[in-house]
Short mmCIF file of C-alpha atoms and ligand atoms in Angstrom, two decimals:
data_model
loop_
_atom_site.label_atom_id
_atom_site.label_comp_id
_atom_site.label_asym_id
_atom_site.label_seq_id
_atom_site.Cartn_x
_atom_site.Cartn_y
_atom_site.Cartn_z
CA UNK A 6 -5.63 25.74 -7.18
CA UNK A 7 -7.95 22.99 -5.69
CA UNK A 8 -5.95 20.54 -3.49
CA UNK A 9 -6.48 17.29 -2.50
CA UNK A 10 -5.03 14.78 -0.21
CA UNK A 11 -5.20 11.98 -3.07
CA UNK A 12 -6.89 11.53 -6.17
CA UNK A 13 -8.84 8.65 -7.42
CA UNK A 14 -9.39 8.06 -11.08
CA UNK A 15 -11.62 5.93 -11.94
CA UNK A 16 -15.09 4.96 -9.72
CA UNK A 17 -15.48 1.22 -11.13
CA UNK A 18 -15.83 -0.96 -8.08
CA UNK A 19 -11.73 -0.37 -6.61
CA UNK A 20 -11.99 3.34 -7.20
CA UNK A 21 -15.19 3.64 -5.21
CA UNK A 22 -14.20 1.25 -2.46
CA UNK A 23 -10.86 3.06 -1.79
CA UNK A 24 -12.68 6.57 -1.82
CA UNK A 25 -15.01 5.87 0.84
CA UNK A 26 -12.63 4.09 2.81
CA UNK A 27 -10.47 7.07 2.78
CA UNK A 28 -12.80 9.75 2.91
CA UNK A 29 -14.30 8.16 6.18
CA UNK A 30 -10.52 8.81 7.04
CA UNK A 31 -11.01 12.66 6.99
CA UNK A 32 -8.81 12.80 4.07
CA UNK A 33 -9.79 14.86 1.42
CA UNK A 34 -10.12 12.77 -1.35
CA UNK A 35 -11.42 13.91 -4.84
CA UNK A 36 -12.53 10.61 -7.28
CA UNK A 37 -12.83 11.37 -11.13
CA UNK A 38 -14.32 9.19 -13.70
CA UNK A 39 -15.09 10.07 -17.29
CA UNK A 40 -18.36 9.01 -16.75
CA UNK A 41 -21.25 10.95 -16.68
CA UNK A 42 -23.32 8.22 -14.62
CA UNK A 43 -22.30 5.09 -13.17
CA UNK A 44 -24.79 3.06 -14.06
CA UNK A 45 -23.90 3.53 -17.35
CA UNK A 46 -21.82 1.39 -20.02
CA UNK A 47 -21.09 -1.50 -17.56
CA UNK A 48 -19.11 -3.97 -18.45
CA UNK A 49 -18.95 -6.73 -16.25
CA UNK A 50 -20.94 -9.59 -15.41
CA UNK A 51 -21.02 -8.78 -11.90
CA UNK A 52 -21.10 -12.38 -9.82
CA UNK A 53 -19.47 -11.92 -7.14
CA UNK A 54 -18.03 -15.38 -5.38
CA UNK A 55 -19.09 -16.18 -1.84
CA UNK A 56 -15.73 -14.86 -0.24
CA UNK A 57 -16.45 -11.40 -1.47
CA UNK A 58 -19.86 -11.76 0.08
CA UNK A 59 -18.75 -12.72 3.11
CA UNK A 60 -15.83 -10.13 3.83
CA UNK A 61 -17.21 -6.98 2.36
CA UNK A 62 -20.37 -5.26 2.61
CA UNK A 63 -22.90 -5.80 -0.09
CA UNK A 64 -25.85 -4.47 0.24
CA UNK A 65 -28.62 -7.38 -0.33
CA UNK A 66 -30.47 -4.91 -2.50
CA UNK A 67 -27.90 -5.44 -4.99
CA UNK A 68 -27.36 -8.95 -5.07
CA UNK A 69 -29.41 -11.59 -7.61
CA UNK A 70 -30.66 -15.01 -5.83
CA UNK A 71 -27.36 -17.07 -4.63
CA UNK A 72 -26.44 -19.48 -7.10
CA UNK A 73 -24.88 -23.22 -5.69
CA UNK A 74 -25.55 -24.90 -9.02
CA UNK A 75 -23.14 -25.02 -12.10
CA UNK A 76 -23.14 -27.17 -15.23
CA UNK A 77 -19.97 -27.52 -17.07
CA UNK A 78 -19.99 -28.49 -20.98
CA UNK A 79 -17.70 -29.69 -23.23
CA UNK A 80 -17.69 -28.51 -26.94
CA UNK A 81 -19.82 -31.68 -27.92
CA UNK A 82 -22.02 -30.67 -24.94
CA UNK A 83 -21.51 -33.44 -22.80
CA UNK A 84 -21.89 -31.91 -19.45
CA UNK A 85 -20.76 -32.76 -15.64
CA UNK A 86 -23.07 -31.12 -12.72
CA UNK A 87 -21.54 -29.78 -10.27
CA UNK A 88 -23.57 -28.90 -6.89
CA UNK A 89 -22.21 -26.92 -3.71
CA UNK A 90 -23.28 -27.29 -0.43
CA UNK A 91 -23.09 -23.46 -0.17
CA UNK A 92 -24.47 -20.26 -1.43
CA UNK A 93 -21.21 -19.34 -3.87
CA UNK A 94 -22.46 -16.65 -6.30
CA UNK A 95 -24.70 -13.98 -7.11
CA UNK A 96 -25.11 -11.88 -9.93
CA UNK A 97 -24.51 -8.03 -8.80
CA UNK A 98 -27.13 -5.54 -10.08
CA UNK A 99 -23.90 -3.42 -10.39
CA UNK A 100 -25.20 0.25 -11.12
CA UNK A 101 -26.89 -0.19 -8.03
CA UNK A 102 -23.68 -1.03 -6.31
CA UNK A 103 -21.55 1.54 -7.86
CA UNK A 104 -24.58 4.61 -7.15
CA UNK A 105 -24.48 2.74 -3.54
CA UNK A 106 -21.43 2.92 -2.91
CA UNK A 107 -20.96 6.57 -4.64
CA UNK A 108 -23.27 7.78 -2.13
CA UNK A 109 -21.27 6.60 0.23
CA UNK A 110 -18.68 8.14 -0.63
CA UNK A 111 -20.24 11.58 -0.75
CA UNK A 112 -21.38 10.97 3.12
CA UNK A 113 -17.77 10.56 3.79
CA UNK A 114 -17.08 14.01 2.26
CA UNK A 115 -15.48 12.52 -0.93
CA UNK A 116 -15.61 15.35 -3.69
CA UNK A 117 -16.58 13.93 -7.30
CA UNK A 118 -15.35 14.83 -10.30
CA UNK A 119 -17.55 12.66 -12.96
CA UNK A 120 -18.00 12.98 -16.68
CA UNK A 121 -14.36 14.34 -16.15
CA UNK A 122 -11.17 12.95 -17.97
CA UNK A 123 -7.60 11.95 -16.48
CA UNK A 124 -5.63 13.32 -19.31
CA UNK A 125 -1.48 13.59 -17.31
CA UNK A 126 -0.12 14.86 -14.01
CA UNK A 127 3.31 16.48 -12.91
CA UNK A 128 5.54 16.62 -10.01
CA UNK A 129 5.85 19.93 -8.91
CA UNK A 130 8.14 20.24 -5.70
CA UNK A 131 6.53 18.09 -2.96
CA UNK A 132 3.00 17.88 -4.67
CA UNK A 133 1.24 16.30 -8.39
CA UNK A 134 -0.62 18.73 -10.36
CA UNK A 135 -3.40 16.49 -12.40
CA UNK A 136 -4.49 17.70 -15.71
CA UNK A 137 -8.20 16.87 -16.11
CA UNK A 138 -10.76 17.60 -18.66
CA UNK A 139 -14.41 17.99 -18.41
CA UNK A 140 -16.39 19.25 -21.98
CA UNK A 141 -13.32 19.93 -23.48
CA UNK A 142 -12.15 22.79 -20.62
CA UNK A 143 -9.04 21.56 -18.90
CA UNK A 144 -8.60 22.06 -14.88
CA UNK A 145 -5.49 21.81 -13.14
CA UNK A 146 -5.84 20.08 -9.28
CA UNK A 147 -2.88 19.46 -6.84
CA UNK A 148 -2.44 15.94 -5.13
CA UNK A 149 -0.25 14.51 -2.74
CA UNK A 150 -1.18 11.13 -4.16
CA UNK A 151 -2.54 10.04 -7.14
CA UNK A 152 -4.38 6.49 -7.54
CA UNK A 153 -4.61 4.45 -10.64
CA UNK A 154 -8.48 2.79 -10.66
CA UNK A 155 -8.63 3.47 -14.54
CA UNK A 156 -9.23 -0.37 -15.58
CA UNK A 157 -7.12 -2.71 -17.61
CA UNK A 158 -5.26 -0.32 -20.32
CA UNK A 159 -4.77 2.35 -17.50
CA UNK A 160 -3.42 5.67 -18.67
CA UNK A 161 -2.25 6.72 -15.13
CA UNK A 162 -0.11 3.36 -14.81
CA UNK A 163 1.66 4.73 -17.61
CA UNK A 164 2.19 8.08 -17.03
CA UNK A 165 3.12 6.98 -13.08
CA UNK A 166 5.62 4.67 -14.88
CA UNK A 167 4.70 2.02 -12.62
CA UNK A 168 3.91 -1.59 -14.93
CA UNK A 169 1.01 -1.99 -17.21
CA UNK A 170 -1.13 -5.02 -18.27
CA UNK A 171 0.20 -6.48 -21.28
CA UNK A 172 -1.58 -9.97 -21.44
CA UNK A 173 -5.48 -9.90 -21.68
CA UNK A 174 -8.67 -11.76 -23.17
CA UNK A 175 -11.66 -9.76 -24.10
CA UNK A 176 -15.42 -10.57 -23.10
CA UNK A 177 -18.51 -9.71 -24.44
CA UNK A 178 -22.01 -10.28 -22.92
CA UNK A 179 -25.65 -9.32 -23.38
CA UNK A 180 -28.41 -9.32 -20.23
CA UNK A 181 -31.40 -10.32 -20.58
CA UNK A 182 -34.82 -10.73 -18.51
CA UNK A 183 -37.72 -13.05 -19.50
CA UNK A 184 -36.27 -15.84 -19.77
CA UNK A 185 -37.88 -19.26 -17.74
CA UNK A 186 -36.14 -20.50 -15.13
CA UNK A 187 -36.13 -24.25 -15.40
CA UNK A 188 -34.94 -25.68 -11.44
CA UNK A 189 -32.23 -23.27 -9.05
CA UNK A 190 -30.23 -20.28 -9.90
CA UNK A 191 -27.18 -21.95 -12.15
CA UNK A 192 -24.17 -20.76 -13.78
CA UNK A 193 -23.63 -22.60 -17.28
CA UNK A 194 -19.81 -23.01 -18.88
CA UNK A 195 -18.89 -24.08 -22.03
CA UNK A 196 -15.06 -24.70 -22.66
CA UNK A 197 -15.56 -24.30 -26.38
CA UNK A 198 -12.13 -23.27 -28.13
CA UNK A 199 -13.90 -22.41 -31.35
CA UNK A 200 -16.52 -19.85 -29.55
CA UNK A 201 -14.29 -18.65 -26.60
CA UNK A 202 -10.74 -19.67 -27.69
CA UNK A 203 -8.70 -19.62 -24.16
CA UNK A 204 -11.63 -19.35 -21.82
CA UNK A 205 -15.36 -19.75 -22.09
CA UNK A 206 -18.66 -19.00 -23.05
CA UNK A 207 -21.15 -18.24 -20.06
CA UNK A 208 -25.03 -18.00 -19.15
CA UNK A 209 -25.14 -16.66 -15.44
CA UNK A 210 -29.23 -16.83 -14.94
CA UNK A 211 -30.75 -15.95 -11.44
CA UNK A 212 -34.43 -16.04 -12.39
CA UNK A 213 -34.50 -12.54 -12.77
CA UNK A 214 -31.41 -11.58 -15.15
CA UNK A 215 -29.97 -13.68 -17.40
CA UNK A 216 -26.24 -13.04 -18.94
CA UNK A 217 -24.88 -14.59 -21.70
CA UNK A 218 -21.20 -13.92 -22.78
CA UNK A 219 -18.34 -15.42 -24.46
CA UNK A 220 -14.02 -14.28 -23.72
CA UNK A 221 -11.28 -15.12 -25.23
CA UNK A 222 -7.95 -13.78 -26.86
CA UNK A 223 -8.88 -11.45 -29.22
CA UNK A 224 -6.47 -12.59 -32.05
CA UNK A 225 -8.14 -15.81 -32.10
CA UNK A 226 -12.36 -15.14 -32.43
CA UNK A 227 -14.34 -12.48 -33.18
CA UNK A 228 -16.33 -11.72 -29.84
CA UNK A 229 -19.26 -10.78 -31.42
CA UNK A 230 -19.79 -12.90 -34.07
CA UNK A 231 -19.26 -15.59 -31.40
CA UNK A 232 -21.84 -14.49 -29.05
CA UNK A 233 -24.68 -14.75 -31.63
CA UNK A 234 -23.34 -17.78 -32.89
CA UNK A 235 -23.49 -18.88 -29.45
CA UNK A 236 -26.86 -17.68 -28.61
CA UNK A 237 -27.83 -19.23 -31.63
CA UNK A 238 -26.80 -22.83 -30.11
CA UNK A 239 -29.22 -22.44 -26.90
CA UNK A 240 -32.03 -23.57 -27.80
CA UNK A 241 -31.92 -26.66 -25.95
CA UNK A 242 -30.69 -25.06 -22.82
CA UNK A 243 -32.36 -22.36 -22.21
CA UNK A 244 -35.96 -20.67 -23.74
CA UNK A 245 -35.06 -17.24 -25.59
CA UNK A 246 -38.35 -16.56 -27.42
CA UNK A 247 -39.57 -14.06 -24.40
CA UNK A 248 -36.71 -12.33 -23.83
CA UNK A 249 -36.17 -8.84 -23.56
CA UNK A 250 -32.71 -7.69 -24.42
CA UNK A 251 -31.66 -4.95 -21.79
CA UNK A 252 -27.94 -4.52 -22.28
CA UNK A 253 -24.84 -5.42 -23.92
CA UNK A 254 -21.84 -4.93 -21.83
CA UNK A 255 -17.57 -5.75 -22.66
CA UNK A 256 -14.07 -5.57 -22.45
CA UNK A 257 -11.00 -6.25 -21.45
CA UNK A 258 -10.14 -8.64 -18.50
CA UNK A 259 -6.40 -8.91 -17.59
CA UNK A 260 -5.06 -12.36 -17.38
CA UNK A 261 -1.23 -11.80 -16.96
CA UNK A 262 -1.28 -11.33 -12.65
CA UNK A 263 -1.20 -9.41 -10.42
CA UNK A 264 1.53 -6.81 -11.86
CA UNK A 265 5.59 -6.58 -9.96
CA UNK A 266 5.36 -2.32 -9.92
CA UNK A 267 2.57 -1.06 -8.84
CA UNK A 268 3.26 1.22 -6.45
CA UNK A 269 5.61 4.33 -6.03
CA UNK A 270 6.47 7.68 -3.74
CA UNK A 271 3.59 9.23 -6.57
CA UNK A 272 0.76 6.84 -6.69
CA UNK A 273 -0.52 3.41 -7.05
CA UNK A 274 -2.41 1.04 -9.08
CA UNK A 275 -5.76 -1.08 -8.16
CA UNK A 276 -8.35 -3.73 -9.63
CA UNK A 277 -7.66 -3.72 -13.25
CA UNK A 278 -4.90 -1.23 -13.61
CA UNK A 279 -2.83 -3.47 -11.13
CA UNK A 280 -3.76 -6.73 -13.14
CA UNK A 281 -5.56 -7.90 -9.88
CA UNK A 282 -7.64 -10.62 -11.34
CA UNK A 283 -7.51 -14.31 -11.17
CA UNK A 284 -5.40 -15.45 -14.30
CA UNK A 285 -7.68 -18.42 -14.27
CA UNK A 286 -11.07 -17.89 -13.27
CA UNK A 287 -10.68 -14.04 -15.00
CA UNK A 288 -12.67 -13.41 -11.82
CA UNK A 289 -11.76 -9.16 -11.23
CA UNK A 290 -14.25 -8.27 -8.25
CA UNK A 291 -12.94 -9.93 -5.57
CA UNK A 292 -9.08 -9.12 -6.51
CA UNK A 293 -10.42 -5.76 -6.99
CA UNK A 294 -12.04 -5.20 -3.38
CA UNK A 295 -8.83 -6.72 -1.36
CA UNK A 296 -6.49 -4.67 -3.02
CA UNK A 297 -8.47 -1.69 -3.20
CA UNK A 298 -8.97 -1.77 0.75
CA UNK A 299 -5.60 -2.77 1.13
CA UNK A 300 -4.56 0.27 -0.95
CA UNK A 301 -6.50 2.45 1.02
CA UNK A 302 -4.73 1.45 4.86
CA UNK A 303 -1.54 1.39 3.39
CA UNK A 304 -2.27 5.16 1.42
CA UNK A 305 -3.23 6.42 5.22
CA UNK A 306 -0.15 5.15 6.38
CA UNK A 307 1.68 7.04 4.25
CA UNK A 308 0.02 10.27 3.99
CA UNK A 309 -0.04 10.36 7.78
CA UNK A 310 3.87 9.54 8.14
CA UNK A 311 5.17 10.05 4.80
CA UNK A 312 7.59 6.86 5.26
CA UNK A 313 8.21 5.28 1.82
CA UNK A 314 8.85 2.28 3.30
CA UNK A 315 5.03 1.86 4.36
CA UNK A 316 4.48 1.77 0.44
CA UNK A 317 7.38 -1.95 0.31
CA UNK A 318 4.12 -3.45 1.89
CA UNK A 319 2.25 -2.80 -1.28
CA UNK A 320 3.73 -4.67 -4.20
CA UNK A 321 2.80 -6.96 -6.35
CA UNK A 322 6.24 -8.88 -6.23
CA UNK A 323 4.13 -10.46 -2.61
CA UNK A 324 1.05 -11.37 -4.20
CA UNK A 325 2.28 -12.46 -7.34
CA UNK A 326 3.51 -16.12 -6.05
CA UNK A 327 -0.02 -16.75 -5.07
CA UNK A 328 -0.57 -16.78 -8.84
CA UNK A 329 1.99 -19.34 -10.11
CA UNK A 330 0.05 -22.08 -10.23
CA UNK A 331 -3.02 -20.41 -12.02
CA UNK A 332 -0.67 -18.48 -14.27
CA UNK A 333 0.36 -22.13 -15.68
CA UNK A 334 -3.07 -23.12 -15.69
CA UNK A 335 -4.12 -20.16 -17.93
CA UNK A 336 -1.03 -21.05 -20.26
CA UNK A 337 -2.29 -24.94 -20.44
CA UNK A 338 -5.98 -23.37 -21.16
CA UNK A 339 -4.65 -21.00 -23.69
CA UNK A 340 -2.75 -23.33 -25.28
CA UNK A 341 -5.79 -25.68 -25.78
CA UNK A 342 -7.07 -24.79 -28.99
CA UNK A 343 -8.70 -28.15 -30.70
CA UNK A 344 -11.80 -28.97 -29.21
CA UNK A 345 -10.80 -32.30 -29.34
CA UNK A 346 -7.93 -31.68 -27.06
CA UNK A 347 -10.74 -29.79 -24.88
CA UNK A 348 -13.19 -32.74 -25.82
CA UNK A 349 -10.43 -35.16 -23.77
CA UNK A 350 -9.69 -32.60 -21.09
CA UNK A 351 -13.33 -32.18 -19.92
CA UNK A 352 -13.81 -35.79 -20.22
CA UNK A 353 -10.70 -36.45 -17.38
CA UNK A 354 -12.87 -34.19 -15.53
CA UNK A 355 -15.46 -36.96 -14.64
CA UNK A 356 -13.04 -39.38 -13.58
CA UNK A 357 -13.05 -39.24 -9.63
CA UNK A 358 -10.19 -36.59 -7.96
CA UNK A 359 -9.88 -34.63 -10.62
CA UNK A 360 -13.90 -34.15 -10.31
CA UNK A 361 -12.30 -32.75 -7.32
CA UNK A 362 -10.51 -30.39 -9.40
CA UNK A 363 -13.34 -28.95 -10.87
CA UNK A 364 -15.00 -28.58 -7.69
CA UNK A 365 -12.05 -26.54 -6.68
CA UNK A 366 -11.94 -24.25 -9.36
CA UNK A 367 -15.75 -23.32 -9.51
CA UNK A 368 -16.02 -23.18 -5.21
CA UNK A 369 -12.73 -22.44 -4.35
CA UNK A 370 -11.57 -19.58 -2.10
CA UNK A 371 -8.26 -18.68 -3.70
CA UNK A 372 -9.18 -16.05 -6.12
CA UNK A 373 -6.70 -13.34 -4.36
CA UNK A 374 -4.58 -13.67 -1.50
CA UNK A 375 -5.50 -13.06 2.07
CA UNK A 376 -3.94 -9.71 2.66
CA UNK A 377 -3.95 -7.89 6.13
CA UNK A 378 -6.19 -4.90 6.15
CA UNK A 379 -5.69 -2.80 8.71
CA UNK A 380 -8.47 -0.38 8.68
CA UNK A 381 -8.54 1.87 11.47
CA UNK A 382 -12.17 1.76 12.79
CA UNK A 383 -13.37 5.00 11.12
CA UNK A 384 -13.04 3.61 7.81
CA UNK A 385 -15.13 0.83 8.75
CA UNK A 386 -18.11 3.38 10.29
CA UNK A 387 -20.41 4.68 7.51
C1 FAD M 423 -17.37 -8.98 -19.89
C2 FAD M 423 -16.75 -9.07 -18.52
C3 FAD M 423 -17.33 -9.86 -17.54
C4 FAD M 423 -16.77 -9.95 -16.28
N1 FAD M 423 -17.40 -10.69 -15.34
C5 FAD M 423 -16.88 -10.79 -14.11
C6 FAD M 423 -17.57 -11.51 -13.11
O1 FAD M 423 -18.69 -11.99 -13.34
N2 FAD M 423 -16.99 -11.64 -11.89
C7 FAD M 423 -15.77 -11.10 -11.62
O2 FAD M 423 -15.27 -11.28 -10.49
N3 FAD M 423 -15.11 -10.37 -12.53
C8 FAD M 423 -15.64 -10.19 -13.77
N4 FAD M 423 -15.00 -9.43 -14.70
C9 FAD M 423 -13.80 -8.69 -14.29
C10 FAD M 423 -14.24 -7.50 -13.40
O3 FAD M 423 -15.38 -6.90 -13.94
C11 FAD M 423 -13.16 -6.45 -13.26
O4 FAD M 423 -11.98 -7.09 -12.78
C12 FAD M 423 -13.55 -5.32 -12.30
O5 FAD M 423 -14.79 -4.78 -12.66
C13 FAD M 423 -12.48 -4.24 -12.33
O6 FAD M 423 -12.91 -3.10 -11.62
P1 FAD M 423 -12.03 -1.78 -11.65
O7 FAD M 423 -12.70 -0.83 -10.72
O8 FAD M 423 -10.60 -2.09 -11.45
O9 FAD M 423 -12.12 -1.25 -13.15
P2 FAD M 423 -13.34 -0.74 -14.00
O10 FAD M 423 -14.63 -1.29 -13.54
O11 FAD M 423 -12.93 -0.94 -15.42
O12 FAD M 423 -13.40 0.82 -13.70
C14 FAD M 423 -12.51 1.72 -14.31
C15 FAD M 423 -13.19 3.08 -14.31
O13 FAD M 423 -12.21 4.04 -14.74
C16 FAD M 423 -12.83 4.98 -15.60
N5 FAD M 423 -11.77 5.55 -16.43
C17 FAD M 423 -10.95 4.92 -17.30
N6 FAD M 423 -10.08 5.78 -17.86
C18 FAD M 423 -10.35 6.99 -17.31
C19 FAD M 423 -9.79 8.31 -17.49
N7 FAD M 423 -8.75 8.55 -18.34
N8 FAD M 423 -10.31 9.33 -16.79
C20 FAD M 423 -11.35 9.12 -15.92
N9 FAD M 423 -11.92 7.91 -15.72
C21 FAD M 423 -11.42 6.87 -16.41
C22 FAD M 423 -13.86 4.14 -16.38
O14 FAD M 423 -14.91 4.95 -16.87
C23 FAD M 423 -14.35 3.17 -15.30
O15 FAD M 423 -15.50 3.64 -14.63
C24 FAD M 423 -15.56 -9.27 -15.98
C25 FAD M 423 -14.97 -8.45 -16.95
C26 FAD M 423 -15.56 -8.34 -18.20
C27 FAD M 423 -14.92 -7.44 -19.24
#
């Protein structure tokens, strides 16, 4: 039987980053996604904030123009500007990441497994065998680690019997190109409890692509029904009549925290499956990239001394404090459901400080806690 000396399932953005990180290790790392390409059925929005751009190495080839402009409207459209001094987002062109990345990863003698299914593992004596299916024909691989990068409803969290997500909101967005560009790069939000009940409706437009989404709890709207109704509202905004639709992209974005459990002597959970993503914001990518390099030290560490207490440094219970104060925040901003209750709440946004507060929220630098990466200079060699 193939062996391995961890698996990766899943090659969204976590699954790839810990892969190469680890494979530049000299472990021998296989990485599985049901997938057949990558750059395929995306379904994220992709801006990255300017504290992933600055720690982590994205390629400028895959990167939209840097946005410093947001406006910020409230259901009756009233709107506040809101201007940084800095470059703080840009739209990824993320199948060009993820086939970036992937290549990476096959440099680093990573071994991948895609259009292949994580279907169960078990324990047998000191190793995992992994039950995977490609085209219906099952194949058996042994493991001495298995990690979760399977998204928000993560099958291997389950089976690992480590925590799964339990709170989410769903989003649903389509990208366009053609449409004018009318002044700088800007990211419009509309707090809107009617169109994105709990969180907002979006248009992310660098000049070249052009997203337009709406999220919220999926008991309360209908995502898509919203979005055209939604789209159907722009015309004051933004010019659709050239347009070219190119994709429509979805799902679920976990808004409960950073999980307590996610790691044991058996595997671990990143991005998604570990909740990382800002209960506020619903920002994912750059959660997903701390933990996912954090992950892959702390998996090195073990492998290499096989000291269970290496894995104590890898719980959420550490990160999850970090989160307190955005976890209420997402409880006031679910709980916010007449837009004239929003109406008020955007209008307190213009009075001075808590301007401030909006400021903070857009350009802040707290989406995930610093955490200390120690990356042994291999890793950090392509
Ligand atoms: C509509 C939308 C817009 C968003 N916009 C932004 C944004 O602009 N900025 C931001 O910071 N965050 C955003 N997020 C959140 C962000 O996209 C995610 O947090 C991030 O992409 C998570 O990456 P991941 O690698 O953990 O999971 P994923 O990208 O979900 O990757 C999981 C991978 O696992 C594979 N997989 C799943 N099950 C199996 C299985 N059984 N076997 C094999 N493979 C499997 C899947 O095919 C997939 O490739 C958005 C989310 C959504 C839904």
């Amino acid at each position: 039987m193939e062996a391995y000396d961890a698996i990766i399932i899943g090659a969204g953005l976590a699954g790839l980053q810990c892969a190469r990180l680890l494979g530049r290790r000299g472990l021998r790392i296989l990485l599985v996604d049901r997938k057949a390409a990558l750059d395929n059925s995306i379904h994220t929005t992709g801006i990255f904030v300017r504290r992933t751009l600055e720690d982590f190495d994205i390629p400028e080839d895959c990167l939209g123009r840097p946005i410093r402009h947001v406006t910020l409207y409230s259901p009756s459209r009233r709107f506040m500007e809101l201007v940084s001094d800095h470059d703080e987002f840009r739209i990824g062109r993320m199948g060009r990441l993820y086939m970036h990345y992937l290549s990476e990863c096959l440099q680093a003698g990573v071994s991948w497994a895609p259009d292949t299914r994580y279907i169960d593992h078990r324990l047998e004596k000191e190793h995992l065998v992994v039950q995977l299916s490609r085209d219906s024909k099952a194949r058996e691989v042994k493991t001495r680690y298995l990690l979760a990068a399977d998204g928000a409803h993560s099958r291997v969290a389950r089976n690992l019997r480590l925590d799964i997500n339990r709170e989410w909101i769903v989003g649903v967005e389509d990208v366009l190109t053609g449409v004018p560009l009318d002044g700088p790069p800007r990211l419009f939000c509309f707090l809107d409890p009617k169109l994105a009940p709990g969180y907002l409706a979006w248009i992310a437009h660098d000049g070249e692509e052009t997203h337009i989404g709406v999220g919220g709890y999926p008991s309360q709207f209908d995502p898509v029904s919203a979005l055209d109704k939604f789209q159907l509202s722009l015309n004051h905004i933004i010019d659709l009549k050239q347009a070219t639709k190119i994709e429509r992209r979805g799902g679920r974005i976990p808004v409960g925290g950073v999980l307590r459990n996610i790691a044991n002597k058996q595997g671990l959970l990143m991005g998604d499956a570990a909740g990382a993503v800002s209960p506020l914001t619903a920002g994912g990518l750059d959660p997903c990239m701390r933990l996912s390099t954090l992950a892959a030290s702390v998996v090195a560490e073990y492998l290499e001394k096989q000291d269970a207490e290496v894995l104590a440094t890898y719980s959420g219970k550490l990160f999850r404090a970090r989160f307190t104060s955005r976890l209420w925040m997402r409880r006031l901003a679910s709980s916010l459901r007449q837009p004239v209750l929003v109406e008020l709440a955007c209008a307190s946004l213009r009075l001075p400080m808590l301007d401030r507060f909006a400021g903070h929220v857009f350009f802040g630098r707290g989406s995930f806690p610093d955490v200390e990466m120690k990356l042994s200079p291999q890793m950090l060699t392509p």
